[in-house]
Amino acid sequence: MRKSKEAELGFASVISAARSRLRSRAAIIANYAGHFSAGNGDAPGKSLSDPVTALSSLHPLWASDIQSFGPWTEKDGVFVGARDLVHGTVCCAHAASTMSVARELAEGGLLSPGDAVIVGVQGEGRGQLRRAWSSLPGNLHVSVVLASEAGNSSQMSSLPPEAVALLPHALGLHCCRVLRDMGQEVQVKWPNDLLCDNKKVGGILVEERQGLIVAGIGINLCAVPPEQDMRTESAFGPGHVDIVESGPLSLWERLNLGLMEQIGRLADEQGRADMLRSYEIVMAFLGREVGVRDGDELWQGKLAGIGPDGGLIMILRDSGKVTLYSGSLFLV
């Protein structure tokens, strides 16, 4: 169901009232006031009186995070945790999608670059090509504002077009590094997936619209979608990372550390070149025989690397070298 205008304004007013505390970089748990969609199960079409309990009851990993970041202090419908994050983070138990909430709040000047929205369960989560993204309790579903022209000039952040094109690569590399530091042998699969033991454990989606850039990150921490929810043409089955006692908010705390600095390095040519060299080090299937399918087109050959503009370089079996910019990659 579509959210009502009253619900939309209610949610925005709650965050607006907490804006000063969001700037203080404290994690925020916000009351739900809309942004639910049909099929959310136990998500009612009304505000939850205790959003902290709502999140905590979703999964033991959320319960652990709520305890770790507490105690929580309530004022004006917002519960603020005692532990600071690098940037402001708005959390709620249910919403249509993190992307829709983050975009709406950023457009209203309520989120700045680096600020994020985490949702326990999404009703309309989406991935590449607007494919449905199964959002299960306990996994990480987060959208972070990377650049926004809303608000005053101090909030403005801009990247050249050649840097924007590399955002999925930079984000994938950053997530991979953090997860590897936590003991997970994660690789990045071009263009926007995270693999562990040849299982898809995460994905990244970047959307740019009128100067506002929002990135969605999904990482399976504890659960995978059932087989019937998977695309029949999916080349890699679902999996999850195995991080002991790290819930969605705890993982985001680590991912958010240094993230904006990594994005800022894309502004110059040397920074982009350094990132792509590092990307190739953790790139899945480098040097192996792969196929890429894009609609009715199919390419097969050796994965040779990544180009300066983020394109996938393949040495084809029968016709030399090609650089691809979209498609689904699989092993052959």
CSV table of C-alpha atoms in Angstrom, one decimal:
chain,number,residue,atom,x,y,z
A,1,MET,CA,0.0,0.0,0.0
A,2,ARG,CA,1.2,3.5,-0.6
A,3,LYS,CA,2.0,5.6,2.4
A,4,SER,CA,-0.4,8.4,3.3
A,5,LYS,CA,0.7,12.0,3.1
A,6,GLU,CA,0.1,12.3,6.9
A,7,ALA,CA,2.4,9.3,7.5
A,8,GLU,CA,5.0,10.8,5.2
A,9,LEU,CA,5.0,14.1,7.0
A,10,GLY,CA,4.9,12.3,10.4
A,11,PHE,CA,8.1,10.4,9.6
A,12,ALA,CA,9.9,13.5,8.3
A,13,SER,CA,8.8,15.5,11.3
A,14,VAL,CA,10.3,12.9,13.7
A,15,ILE,CA,13.6,13.0,11.9
A,16,SER,CA,13.5,16.8,11.6
A,17,ALA,CA,13.0,17.1,15.4
A,18,ALA,CA,16.1,15.0,15.9
A,19,ARG,CA,18.2,16.7,13.3
A,20,SER,CA,20.5,18.4,15.8
A,21,ARG,CA,21.2,15.0,17.5
A,22,LEU,CA,21.7,13.4,14.1
A,23,ARG,CA,24.4,15.9,13.4
A,24,SER,CA,26.0,14.9,16.7
A,25,ARG,CA,26.5,11.5,14.9
A,26,ALA,CA,24.5,9.4,17.4
A,27,ALA,CA,22.7,6.4,16.1
A,28,ILE,CA,19.0,7.1,16.0
A,29,ILE,CA,16.0,4.7,16.2
A,30,ALA,CA,13.0,6.4,14.7
A,31,ASN,CA,9.3,5.7,15.1
A,32,TYR,CA,7.7,4.2,12.0
A,33,ALA,CA,5.2,6.7,10.5
A,34,GLY,CA,4.6,5.3,7.1
A,35,HIS,CA,6.8,3.7,4.5
A,36,PHE,CA,5.4,0.2,5.1
A,37,SER,CA,4.2,-1.7,2.1
A,38,ALA,CA,1.8,-4.6,1.6
A,39,GLY,CA,3.2,-8.0,2.6
A,40,ASN,CA,5.2,-7.0,5.6
A,41,GLY,CA,3.6,-9.5,7.8
A,42,ASP,CA,3.5,-8.2,11.3
A,43,ALA,CA,4.1,-4.6,10.2
A,44,PRO,CA,1.0,-2.6,11.0
A,45,GLY,CA,-0.2,0.5,9.2
A,46,LYS,CA,0.4,2.6,12.3
A,47,SER,CA,3.2,4.0,14.4
A,48,LEU,CA,5.0,1.6,16.8
A,49,SER,CA,5.0,3.0,20.3
A,50,ASP,CA,8.3,1.4,21.1
A,51,PRO,CA,10.6,1.2,18.0
A,52,VAL,CA,13.5,0.0,20.1
A,53,THR,CA,11.5,-3.1,21.1
A,54,ALA,CA,10.3,-3.5,17.5
A,55,LEU,CA,13.9,-3.8,16.2
A,56,SER,CA,15.1,-5.9,19.1
A,57,SER,CA,12.4,-8.4,18.6
A,58,LEU,CA,13.2,-8.9,14.9
A,59,HIS,CA,16.2,-11.1,15.4
A,60,PRO,CA,18.8,-12.0,18.2
A,61,LEU,CA,21.4,-10.0,16.2
A,62,TRP,CA,19.3,-6.9,16.4
A,63,ALA,CA,18.7,-7.6,20.1
A,64,SER,CA,22.5,-7.8,20.7
A,65,ASP,CA,23.0,-4.5,18.8
A,66,ILE,CA,20.2,-2.7,20.7
A,67,GLN,CA,21.9,-3.7,24.0
A,68,SER,CA,25.4,-2.8,22.8
A,69,PHE,CA,24.4,0.7,21.6
A,70,GLY,CA,22.2,1.4,24.6
A,71,PRO,CA,21.0,2.7,26.8
A,72,TRP,CA,18.5,4.5,24.5
A,73,THR,CA,17.0,7.9,25.5
A,74,GLU,CA,13.7,8.9,24.0
A,75,LYS,CA,12.7,12.5,23.1
A,76,ASP,CA,10.2,13.7,20.5
A,77,GLY,CA,9.5,10.2,19.3
A,78,VAL,CA,13.2,9.4,18.7
A,79,PHE,CA,15.4,7.0,20.6
A,80,VAL,CA,19.0,8.0,20.6
A,81,GLY,CA,21.7,5.5,21.5
A,82,ALA,CA,24.6,6.2,23.9
A,83,ARG,CA,27.3,5.1,21.4
A,84,ASP,CA,28.4,7.5,18.7
A,85,LEU,CA,28.8,6.5,15.1
A,86,VAL,CA,31.0,8.2,12.5
A,87,HIS,CA,27.8,9.6,10.8
A,88,GLY,CA,24.1,9.8,11.7
A,89,THR,CA,22.2,6.6,11.2
A,90,VAL,CA,18.4,6.4,11.2
A,91,CYS,CA,17.0,2.9,12.0
A,92,CYS,CA,13.5,1.5,11.9
A,93,ALA,CA,12.1,-2.0,12.0
A,94,HIS,CA,10.1,-2.0,8.8
A,95,ALA,CA,10.0,0.2,5.7
A,96,ALA,CA,9.3,-0.2,1.9
A,97,SER,CA,13.1,0.2,1.2
A,98,THR,CA,16.1,1.9,2.7
A,99,MET,CA,16.7,3.6,-0.7
A,100,SER,CA,13.2,5.3,-0.7
A,101,VAL,CA,13.5,6.5,2.9
A,102,ALA,CA,17.1,7.7,2.5
A,103,ARG,CA,16.3,9.5,-0.7
A,104,GLU,CA,13.2,11.3,0.7
A,105,LEU,CA,15.0,12.4,3.8
A,106,ALA,CA,18.1,13.6,1.9
A,107,GLU,CA,15.9,15.5,-0.6
A,108,GLY,CA,14.4,17.3,2.4
A,109,GLY,CA,17.8,18.2,3.8
A,110,LEU,CA,17.4,15.8,6.7
A,111,LEU,CA,20.3,13.6,5.8
A,112,SER,CA,23.8,14.7,4.8
A,113,PRO,CA,26.6,12.9,2.9
A,114,GLY,CA,27.7,10.0,5.1
A,115,ASP,CA,24.3,9.7,6.9
A,116,ALA,CA,22.5,6.4,6.5
A,117,VAL,CA,19.2,4.6,6.9
A,118,ILE,CA,19.0,1.0,8.2
A,119,VAL,CA,15.8,-1.0,8.0
A,120,GLY,CA,15.3,-4.4,9.7
A,121,VAL,CA,12.9,-5.7,7.1
A,122,GLN,CA,12.2,-4.2,3.7
A,123,GLY,CA,8.9,-4.8,1.9
A,124,GLU,CA,10.2,-3.6,-1.5
A,125,GLY,CA,13.9,-4.0,-1.4
A,126,ARG,CA,15.6,-3.9,-4.8
A,127,GLY,CA,18.9,-4.7,-6.4
A,128,GLN,CA,20.4,-4.3,-9.9
A,129,LEU,CA,17.9,-3.7,-12.7
A,130,ARG,CA,15.2,-3.2,-10.0
A,131,ARG,CA,15.2,-6.9,-9.3
A,132,ALA,CA,13.6,-7.7,-5.9
A,133,TRP,CA,16.0,-8.1,-3.0
A,134,SER,CA,14.9,-10.5,-0.4
A,135,SER,CA,15.3,-8.7,3.0
A,136,LEU,CA,15.3,-11.1,5.9
A,137,PRO,CA,15.5,-10.1,9.6
A,138,GLY,CA,19.1,-10.0,11.0
A,139,ASN,CA,20.7,-9.2,7.7
A,140,LEU,CA,22.1,-5.7,6.9
A,141,HIS,CA,19.9,-3.5,4.7
A,142,VAL,CA,21.4,0.0,4.6
A,143,SER,CA,21.4,3.0,2.3
A,144,VAL,CA,24.0,5.8,2.6
A,145,VAL,CA,23.9,9.2,1.1
A,146,LEU,CA,27.1,9.7,-0.8
A,147,ALA,CA,26.5,13.2,-2.3
A,148,SER,CA,23.7,15.7,-1.9
A,149,GLU,CA,23.1,19.2,-3.1
A,150,ALA,CA,20.3,19.8,-0.5
A,151,GLY,CA,20.9,22.2,2.3
A,152,ASN,CA,23.7,24.7,2.6
A,153,SER,CA,27.0,24.7,0.8
A,154,SER,CA,28.9,23.0,3.6
A,155,GLN,CA,26.6,19.9,2.9
A,156,MET,CA,27.3,19.9,-0.8
A,157,SER,CA,29.4,17.1,-2.2
A,158,SER,CA,30.2,16.6,-5.8
A,159,LEU,CA,32.1,14.0,-7.8
A,160,PRO,CA,33.1,14.1,-11.5
A,161,PRO,CA,31.2,11.7,-13.8
A,162,GLU,CA,34.2,9.4,-14.2
A,163,ALA,CA,34.2,9.0,-10.4
A,164,VAL,CA,30.5,8.4,-10.1
A,165,ALA,CA,30.8,5.5,-12.6
A,166,LEU,CA,33.3,3.9,-10.2
A,167,LEU,CA,31.2,4.2,-7.1
A,168,PRO,CA,29.9,0.5,-7.1
A,169,HIS,CA,33.5,-0.7,-7.5
A,170,ALA,CA,34.8,1.5,-4.7
A,171,LEU,CA,32.0,0.4,-2.4
A,172,GLY,CA,32.5,-3.2,-3.2
A,173,LEU,CA,36.2,-2.9,-2.5
A,174,HIS,CA,35.5,-1.2,0.8
A,175,CYS,CA,33.0,-3.8,1.9
A,176,CYS,CA,35.3,-6.5,0.9
A,177,ARG,CA,38.2,-5.1,2.9
A,178,VAL,CA,36.1,-4.7,6.0
A,179,LEU,CA,34.7,-8.2,5.8
A,180,ARG,CA,38.1,-9.6,5.2
A,181,ASP,CA,39.4,-7.8,8.3
A,182,MET,CA,36.7,-9.7,10.1
A,183,GLY,CA,37.9,-13.1,8.9
A,184,GLN,CA,35.7,-13.5,5.9
A,185,GLU,CA,37.2,-14.5,2.5
A,186,VAL,CA,35.0,-12.2,0.5
A,187,GLN,CA,35.6,-11.3,-3.1
A,188,VAL,CA,34.0,-8.7,-5.4
A,189,LYS,CA,32.2,-10.0,-8.4
A,190,TRP,CA,31.8,-7.5,-11.2
A,191,PRO,CA,29.9,-5.3,-11.3
A,192,ASN,CA,28.3,-5.1,-7.9
A,193,ASP,CA,28.2,-8.4,-5.9
A,194,LEU,CA,30.0,-9.8,-2.9
A,195,LEU,CA,30.9,-13.5,-3.0
A,196,CYS,CA,32.2,-15.9,-0.3
A,197,ASP,CA,32.9,-19.5,-1.3
A,198,ASN,CA,31.3,-18.8,-4.6
A,199,LYS,CA,28.0,-17.9,-2.8
A,200,LYS,CA,26.4,-14.4,-3.1
A,201,VAL,CA,26.5,-12.9,0.3
A,202,GLY,CA,25.9,-9.3,-0.6
A,203,GLY,CA,25.2,-6.7,-3.3
A,204,ILE,CA,25.5,-3.0,-3.9
A,205,LEU,CA,23.2,-0.6,-5.8
A,206,VAL,CA,24.1,3.1,-6.6
A,207,GLU,CA,21.4,5.5,-7.8
A,208,GLU,CA,22.1,9.1,-8.9
A,209,ARG,CA,19.3,11.6,-9.5
A,210,GLN,CA,19.7,15.4,-9.8
A,211,GLY,CA,22.9,15.6,-7.8
A,212,LEU,CA,21.7,13.2,-5.1
A,213,ILE,CA,23.7,9.9,-4.9
A,214,VAL,CA,22.4,7.2,-2.6
A,215,ALA,CA,24.0,3.7,-2.3
A,216,GLY,CA,22.2,0.7,-1.1
A,217,ILE,CA,24.2,-2.1,0.5
A,218,GLY,CA,22.8,-5.5,1.5
A,219,ILE,CA,24.8,-8.2,3.3
A,220,ASN,CA,23.5,-11.5,4.5
A,221,LEU,CA,24.6,-12.0,8.1
A,222,CYS,CA,22.5,-14.9,9.2
A,223,ALA,CA,19.9,-15.9,6.6
A,224,VAL,CA,19.5,-16.5,2.9
A,225,PRO,CA,16.4,-16.3,0.7
A,226,PRO,CA,14.6,-19.6,0.0
A,227,GLU,CA,15.2,-21.2,-3.4
A,228,GLN,CA,11.8,-20.2,-4.8
A,229,ASP,CA,12.8,-16.5,-4.3
A,230,MET,CA,16.0,-16.8,-6.3
A,231,ARG,CA,16.1,-15.9,-10.0
A,232,THR,CA,16.3,-19.1,-12.1
A,233,GLU,CA,19.2,-17.6,-14.2
A,234,SER,CA,21.2,-16.7,-11.1
A,235,ALA,CA,24.7,-18.0,-11.6
A,236,PHE,CA,25.6,-18.1,-7.9
A,237,GLY,CA,23.5,-19.4,-5.0
A,238,PRO,CA,22.9,-17.4,-1.9
A,239,GLY,CA,25.1,-17.5,1.1
A,240,HIS,CA,25.9,-15.5,4.2
A,241,VAL,CA,29.0,-14.4,6.0
A,242,ASP,CA,29.9,-15.9,9.4
A,243,ILE,CA,30.6,-13.1,11.7
A,244,VAL,CA,30.2,-14.1,15.3
A,245,GLU,CA,28.0,-11.7,17.3
A,246,SER,CA,28.0,-8.9,14.8
A,247,GLY,CA,24.6,-7.5,14.1
A,248,PRO,CA,23.5,-5.1,11.3
A,249,LEU,CA,24.2,-1.9,13.2
A,250,SER,CA,27.5,-3.2,14.5
A,251,LEU,CA,28.6,-4.2,11.0
A,252,TRP,CA,27.5,-0.8,9.6
A,253,GLU,CA,29.6,0.9,12.3
A,254,ARG,CA,32.7,-0.7,10.9
A,255,LEU,CA,31.7,-0.2,7.3
A,256,ASN,CA,30.9,3.5,7.8
A,257,LEU,CA,34.4,4.1,9.3
A,258,GLY,CA,36.5,5.6,6.5
A,259,LEU,CA,33.8,5.1,3.8
A,260,MET,CA,33.4,8.7,2.8
A,261,GLU,CA,37.2,9.2,2.8
A,262,GLN,CA,37.4,6.3,0.3
A,263,ILE,CA,34.7,7.9,-1.9
A,264,GLY,CA,36.5,11.3,-1.7
A,265,ARG,CA,39.7,9.7,-3.2
A,266,LEU,CA,37.8,9.0,-6.4
A,267,ALA,CA,37.8,12.8,-7.1
A,268,ASP,CA,41.3,12.6,-8.6
A,269,GLU,CA,42.7,10.4,-11.3
A,270,GLN,CA,45.4,8.9,-9.1
A,271,GLY,CA,42.9,7.9,-6.5
A,272,ARG,CA,40.8,6.2,-9.1
A,273,ALA,CA,43.7,4.3,-10.5
A,274,ASP,CA,44.8,3.2,-7.0
A,275,MET,CA,41.3,2.0,-6.2
A,276,LEU,CA,41.0,-0.1,-9.4
A,277,ARG,CA,44.4,-1.8,-8.7
A,278,SER,CA,43.2,-2.8,-5.3
A,279,TYR,CA,39.9,-3.9,-6.8
A,280,GLU,CA,41.6,-6.4,-9.1
A,281,ILE,CA,43.4,-7.9,-6.1
A,282,VAL,CA,40.1,-9.1,-4.6
A,283,MET,CA,38.3,-9.5,-7.9
A,284,ALA,CA,36.6,-12.9,-8.3
A,285,PHE,CA,37.6,-15.1,-11.2
A,286,LEU,CA,40.4,-12.9,-12.5
A,287,GLY,CA,42.3,-15.0,-15.1
A,288,ARG,CA,39.6,-17.6,-15.3
A,289,GLU,CA,37.2,-18.6,-18.1
A,290,VAL,CA,33.9,-16.8,-17.6
A,291,GLY,CA,30.8,-15.8,-19.5
A,292,VAL,CA,28.8,-12.6,-19.4
A,293,ARG,CA,25.2,-12.5,-20.5
A,294,ASP,CA,23.4,-9.2,-21.2
A,295,GLY,CA,19.9,-9.8,-22.6
A,296,ASP,CA,20.3,-11.8,-25.8
A,297,GLU,CA,24.0,-11.2,-26.0
A,298,LEU,CA,26.6,-13.6,-24.7
A,299,TRP,CA,30.4,-13.3,-24.4
A,300,GLN,CA,32.8,-16.0,-23.3
A,301,GLY,CA,36.5,-15.8,-22.6
A,302,LYS,CA,39.2,-15.1,-20.0
A,303,LEU,CA,38.5,-12.4,-17.4
A,304,ALA,CA,41.5,-10.1,-17.9
A,305,GLY,CA,40.8,-7.3,-15.5
A,306,ILE,CA,39.1,-4.0,-15.0
A,307,GLY,CA,39.4,-0.9,-17.2
A,308,PRO,CA,40.1,2.6,-16.1
A,309,ASP,CA,36.4,3.4,-16.5
A,310,GLY,CA,35.2,0.3,-14.6
A,311,GLY,CA,34.4,-1.8,-17.6
A,312,LEU,CA,35.1,-5.6,-17.5
A,313,ILE,CA,38.0,-6.6,-19.8
A,314,MET,CA,37.7,-10.0,-21.4
A,315,ILE,CA,39.9,-11.9,-23.8
A,316,LEU,CA,37.4,-13.6,-26.1
A,317,ARG,CA,37.9,-17.1,-27.3
A,318,ASP,CA,37.6,-16.1,-31.0
A,319,SER,CA,37.7,-12.4,-31.5
A,320,GLY,CA,40.2,-10.6,-29.4
A,321,LYS,CA,39.5,-8.3,-26.5
A,322,VAL,CA,36.3,-6.6,-25.4
A,323,THR,CA,35.3,-4.2,-22.6
A,324,LEU,CA,31.8,-4.7,-21.1
A,325,TYR,CA,29.8,-2.3,-19.0
A,326,SER,CA,26.7,-4.4,-18.0
A,327,GLY,CA,25.6,-8.0,-17.8
A,328,SER,CA,25.6,-11.0,-15.5
A,329,LEU,CA,28.9,-12.8,-15.0
A,330,PHE,CA,29.2,-16.6,-14.6
A,331,LEU,CA,31.8,-19.3,-14.6
A,332,VAL,CA,32.2,-21.6,-17.6
